[in-house]
PDB file of C-alpha atoms in Angstrom:
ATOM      1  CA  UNK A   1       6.594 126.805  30.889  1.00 54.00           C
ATOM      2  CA  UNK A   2       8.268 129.937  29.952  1.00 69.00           C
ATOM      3  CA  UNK A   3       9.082 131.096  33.354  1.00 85.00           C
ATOM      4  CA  UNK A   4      10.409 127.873  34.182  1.00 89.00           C
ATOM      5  CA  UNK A   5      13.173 128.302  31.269  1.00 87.00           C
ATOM      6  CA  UNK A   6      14.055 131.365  32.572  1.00 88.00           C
ATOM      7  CA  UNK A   7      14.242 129.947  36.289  1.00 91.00           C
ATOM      8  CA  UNK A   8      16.506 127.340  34.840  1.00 91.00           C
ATOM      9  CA  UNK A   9      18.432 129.992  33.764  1.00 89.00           C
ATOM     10  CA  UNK A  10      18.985 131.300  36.467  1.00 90.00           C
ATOM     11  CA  UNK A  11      21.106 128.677  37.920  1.00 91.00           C
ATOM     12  CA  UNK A  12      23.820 129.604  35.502  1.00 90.00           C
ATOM     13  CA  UNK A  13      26.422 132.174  35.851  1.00 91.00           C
ATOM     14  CA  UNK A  14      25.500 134.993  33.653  1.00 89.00           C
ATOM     15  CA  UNK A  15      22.270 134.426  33.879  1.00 89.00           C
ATOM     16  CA  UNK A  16      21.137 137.852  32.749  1.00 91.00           C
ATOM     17  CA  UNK A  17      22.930 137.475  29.893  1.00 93.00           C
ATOM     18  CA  UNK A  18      21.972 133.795  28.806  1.00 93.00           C
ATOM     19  CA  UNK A  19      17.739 135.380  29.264  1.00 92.00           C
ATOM     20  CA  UNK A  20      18.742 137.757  26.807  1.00 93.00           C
ATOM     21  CA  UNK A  21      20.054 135.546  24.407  1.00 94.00           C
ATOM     22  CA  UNK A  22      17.371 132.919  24.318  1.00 92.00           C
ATOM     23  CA  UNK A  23      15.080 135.530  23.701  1.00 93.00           C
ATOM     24  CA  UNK A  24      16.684 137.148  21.057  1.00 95.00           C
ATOM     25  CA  UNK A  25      17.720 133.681  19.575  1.00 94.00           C
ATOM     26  CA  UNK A  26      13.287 132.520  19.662  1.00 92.00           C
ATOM     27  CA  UNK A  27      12.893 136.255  17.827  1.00 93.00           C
ATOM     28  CA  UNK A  28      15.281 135.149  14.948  1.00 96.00           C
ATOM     29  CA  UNK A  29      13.818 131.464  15.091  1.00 95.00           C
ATOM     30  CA  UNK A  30      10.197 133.296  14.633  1.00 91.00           C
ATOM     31  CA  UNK A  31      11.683 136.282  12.077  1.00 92.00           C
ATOM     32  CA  UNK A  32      13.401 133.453   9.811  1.00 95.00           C
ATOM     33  CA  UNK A  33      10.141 130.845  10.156  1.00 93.00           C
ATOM     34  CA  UNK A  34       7.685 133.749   8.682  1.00 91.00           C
ATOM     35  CA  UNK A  35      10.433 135.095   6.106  1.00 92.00           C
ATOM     36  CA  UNK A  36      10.551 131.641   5.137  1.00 94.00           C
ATOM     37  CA  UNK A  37       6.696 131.013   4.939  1.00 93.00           C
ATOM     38  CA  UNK A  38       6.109 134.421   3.226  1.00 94.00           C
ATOM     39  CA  UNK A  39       8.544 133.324   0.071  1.00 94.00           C
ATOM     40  CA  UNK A  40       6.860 129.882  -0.162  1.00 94.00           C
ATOM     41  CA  UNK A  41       3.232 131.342   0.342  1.00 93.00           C
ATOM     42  CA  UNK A  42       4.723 133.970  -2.919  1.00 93.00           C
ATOM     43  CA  UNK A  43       5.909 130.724  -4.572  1.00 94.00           C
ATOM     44  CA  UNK A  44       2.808 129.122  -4.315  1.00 93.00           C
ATOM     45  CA  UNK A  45       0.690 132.049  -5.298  1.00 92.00           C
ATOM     46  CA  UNK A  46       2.729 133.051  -8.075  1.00 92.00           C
ATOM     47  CA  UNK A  47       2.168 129.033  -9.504  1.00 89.00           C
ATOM     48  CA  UNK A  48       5.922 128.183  -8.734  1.00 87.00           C
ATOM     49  CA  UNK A  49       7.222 131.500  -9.602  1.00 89.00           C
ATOM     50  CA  UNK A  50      10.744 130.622  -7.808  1.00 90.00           C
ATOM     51  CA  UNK A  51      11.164 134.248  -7.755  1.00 92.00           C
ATOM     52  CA  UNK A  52       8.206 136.120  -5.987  1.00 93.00           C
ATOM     53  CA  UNK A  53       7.519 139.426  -6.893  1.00 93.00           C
ATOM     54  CA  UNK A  54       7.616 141.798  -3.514  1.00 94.00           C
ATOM     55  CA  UNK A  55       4.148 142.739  -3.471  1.00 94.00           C
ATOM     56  CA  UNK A  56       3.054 139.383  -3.586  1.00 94.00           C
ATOM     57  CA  UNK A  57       5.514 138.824  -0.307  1.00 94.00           C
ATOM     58  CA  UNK A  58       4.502 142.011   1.418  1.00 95.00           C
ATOM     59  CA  UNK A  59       0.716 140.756   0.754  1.00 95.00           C
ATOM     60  CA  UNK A  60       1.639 137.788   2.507  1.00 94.00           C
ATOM     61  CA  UNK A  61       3.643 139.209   5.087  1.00 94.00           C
ATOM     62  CA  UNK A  62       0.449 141.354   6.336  1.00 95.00           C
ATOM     63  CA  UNK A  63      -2.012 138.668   6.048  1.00 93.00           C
ATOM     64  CA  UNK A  64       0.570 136.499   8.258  1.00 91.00           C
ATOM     65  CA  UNK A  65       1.222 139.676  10.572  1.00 91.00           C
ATOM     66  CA  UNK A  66      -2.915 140.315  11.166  1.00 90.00           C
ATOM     67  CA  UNK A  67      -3.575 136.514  11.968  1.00 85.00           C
ATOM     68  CA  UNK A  68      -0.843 137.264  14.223  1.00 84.00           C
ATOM     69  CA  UNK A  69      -2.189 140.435  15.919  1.00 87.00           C
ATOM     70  CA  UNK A  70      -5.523 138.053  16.133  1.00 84.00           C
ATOM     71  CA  UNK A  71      -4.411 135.547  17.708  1.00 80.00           C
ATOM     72  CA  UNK A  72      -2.960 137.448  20.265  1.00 81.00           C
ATOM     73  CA  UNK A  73      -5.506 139.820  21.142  1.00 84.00           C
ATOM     74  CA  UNK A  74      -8.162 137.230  21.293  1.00 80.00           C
ATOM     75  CA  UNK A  75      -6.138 135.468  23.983  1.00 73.00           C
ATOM     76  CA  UNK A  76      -4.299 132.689  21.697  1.00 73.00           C
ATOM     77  CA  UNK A  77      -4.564 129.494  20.571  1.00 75.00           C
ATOM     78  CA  UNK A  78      -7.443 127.833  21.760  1.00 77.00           C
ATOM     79  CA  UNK A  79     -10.181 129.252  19.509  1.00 73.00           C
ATOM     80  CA  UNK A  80      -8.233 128.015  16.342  1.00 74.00           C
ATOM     81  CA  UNK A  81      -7.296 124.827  17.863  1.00 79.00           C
ATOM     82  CA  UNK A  82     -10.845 123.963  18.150  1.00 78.00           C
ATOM     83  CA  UNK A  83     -11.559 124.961  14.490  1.00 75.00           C
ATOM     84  CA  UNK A  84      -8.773 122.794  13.312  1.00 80.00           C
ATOM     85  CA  UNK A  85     -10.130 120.068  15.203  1.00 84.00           C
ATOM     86  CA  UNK A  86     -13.223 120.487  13.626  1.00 84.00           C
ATOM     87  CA  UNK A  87     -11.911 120.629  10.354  1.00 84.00           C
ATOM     88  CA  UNK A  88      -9.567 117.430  11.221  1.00 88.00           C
ATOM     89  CA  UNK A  89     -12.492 115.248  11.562  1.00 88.00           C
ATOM     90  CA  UNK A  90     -13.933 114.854   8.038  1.00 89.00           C
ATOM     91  CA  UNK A  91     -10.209 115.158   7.025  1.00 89.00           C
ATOM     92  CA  UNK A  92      -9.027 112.079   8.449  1.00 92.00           C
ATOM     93  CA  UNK A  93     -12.293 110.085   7.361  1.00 94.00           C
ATOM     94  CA  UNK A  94     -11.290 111.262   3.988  1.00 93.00           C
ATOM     95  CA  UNK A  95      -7.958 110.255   4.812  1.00 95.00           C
ATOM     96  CA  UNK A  96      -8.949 106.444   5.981  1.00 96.00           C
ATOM     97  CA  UNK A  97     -10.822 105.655   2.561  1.00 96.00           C
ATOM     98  CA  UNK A  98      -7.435 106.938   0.845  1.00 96.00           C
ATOM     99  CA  UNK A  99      -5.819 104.363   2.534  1.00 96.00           C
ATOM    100  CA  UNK A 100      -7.983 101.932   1.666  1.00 96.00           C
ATOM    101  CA  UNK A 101      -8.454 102.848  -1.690  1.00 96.00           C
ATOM    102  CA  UNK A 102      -4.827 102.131  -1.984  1.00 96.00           C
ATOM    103  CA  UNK A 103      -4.674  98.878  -0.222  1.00 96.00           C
ATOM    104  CA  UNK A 104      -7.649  97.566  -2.814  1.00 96.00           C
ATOM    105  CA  UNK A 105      -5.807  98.842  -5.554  1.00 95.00           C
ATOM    106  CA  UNK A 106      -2.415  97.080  -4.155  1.00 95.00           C
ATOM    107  CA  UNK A 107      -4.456  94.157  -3.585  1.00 94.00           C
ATOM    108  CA  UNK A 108      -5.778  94.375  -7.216  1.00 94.00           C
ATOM    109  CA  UNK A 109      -1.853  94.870  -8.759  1.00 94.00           C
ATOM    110  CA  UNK A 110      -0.578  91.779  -6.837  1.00 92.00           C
ATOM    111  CA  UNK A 111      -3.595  89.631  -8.161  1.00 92.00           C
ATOM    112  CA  UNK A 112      -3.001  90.583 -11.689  1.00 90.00           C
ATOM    113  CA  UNK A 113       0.875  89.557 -11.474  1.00 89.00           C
ATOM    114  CA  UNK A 114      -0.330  86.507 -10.085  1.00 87.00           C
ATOM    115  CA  UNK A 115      -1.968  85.515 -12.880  1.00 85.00           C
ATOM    116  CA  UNK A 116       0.254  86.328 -15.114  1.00 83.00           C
ATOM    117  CA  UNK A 117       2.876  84.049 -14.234  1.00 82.00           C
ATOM    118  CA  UNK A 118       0.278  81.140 -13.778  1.00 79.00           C
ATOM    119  CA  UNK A 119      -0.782  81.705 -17.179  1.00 70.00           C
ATOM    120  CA  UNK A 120       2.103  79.302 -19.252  1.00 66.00           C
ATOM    121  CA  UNK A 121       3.520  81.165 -22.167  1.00 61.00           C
ATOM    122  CA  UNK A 122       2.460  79.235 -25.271  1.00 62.00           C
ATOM    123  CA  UNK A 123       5.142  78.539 -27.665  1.00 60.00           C
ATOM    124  CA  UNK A 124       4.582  79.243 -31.335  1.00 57.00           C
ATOM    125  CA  UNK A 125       3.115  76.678 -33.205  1.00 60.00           C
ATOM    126  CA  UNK A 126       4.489  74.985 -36.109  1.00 59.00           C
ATOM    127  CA  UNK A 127       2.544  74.686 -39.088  1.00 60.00           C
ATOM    128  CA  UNK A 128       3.441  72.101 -41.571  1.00 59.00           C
ATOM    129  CA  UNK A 129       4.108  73.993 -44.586  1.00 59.00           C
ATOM    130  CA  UNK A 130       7.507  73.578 -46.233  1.00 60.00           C
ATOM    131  CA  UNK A 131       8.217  77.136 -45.626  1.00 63.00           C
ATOM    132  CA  UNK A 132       7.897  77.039 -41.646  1.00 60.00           C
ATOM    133  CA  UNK A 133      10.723  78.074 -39.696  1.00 63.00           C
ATOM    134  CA  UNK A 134      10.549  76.558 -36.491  1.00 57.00           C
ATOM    135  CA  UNK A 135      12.782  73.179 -35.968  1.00 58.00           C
TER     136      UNK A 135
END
């Protein structure tokens, strides 16, 4: 796939140059993606702190960095696409009784409205004293 980009770039005048910026456009798309993950990972570790301090980002940074390195010394993506199918599995069973959970309790809110507009409001009753105030 990537060599095929490139071959498609190569059809274009300038070629050289158009290689050079795709790849330095992907290296900002990457740079900006794990800036962007770092802050929220601070954010989030920090309980909302909308202002991270920088060790908690530099923490981050590494631990995003070395899972990096991993990944590509181990020869990619396979190894952790099987764990997160694993991990997917009881997810999405947990995920299905959510969603019925919700459709009982829907069920359950549309019954009760139900009733209550069968159920006639009774009008106050009149007693017969001389001080009653209904006509």
């Amino acid at each position: 796939m990537t060599s095929a980009f490139f071959k498609f770039l190569d059809y274009f005048p300038a070629s050289t140059f158009l290689c050079v910026l795709a790849m330095v456009l992907v290296m900002v798309f990457f740079i900006t993606s794990a800036n962007s993950a770092v802050f929220v990972l601070g954010m989030v570790s920090e309980n909302g702190n909308p202002n991270p301090t920088h060790t908690t980002k530099t923490i981050w940074g590494v631990v995003i960095a070395a899972i990096a390195i991993v990944l590509i010394i181990t020869g990619g993506l396979s190894g952790l696409q099987s764990a997160l199918v694993a991990t997917a599995i009881p997810l999405s069973i947990l995920m299905l009784l959510m969603c019925y959970s919700t459709y009982k309790g829907l069920n359950e809110e549309v019954r009760t409205e139900k009733a209550e507009k069968e159920v006639p409001q009774k009008k106050p009753s009149c007693d017969q004293s001389p001080y009653s105030t209904c006509i």
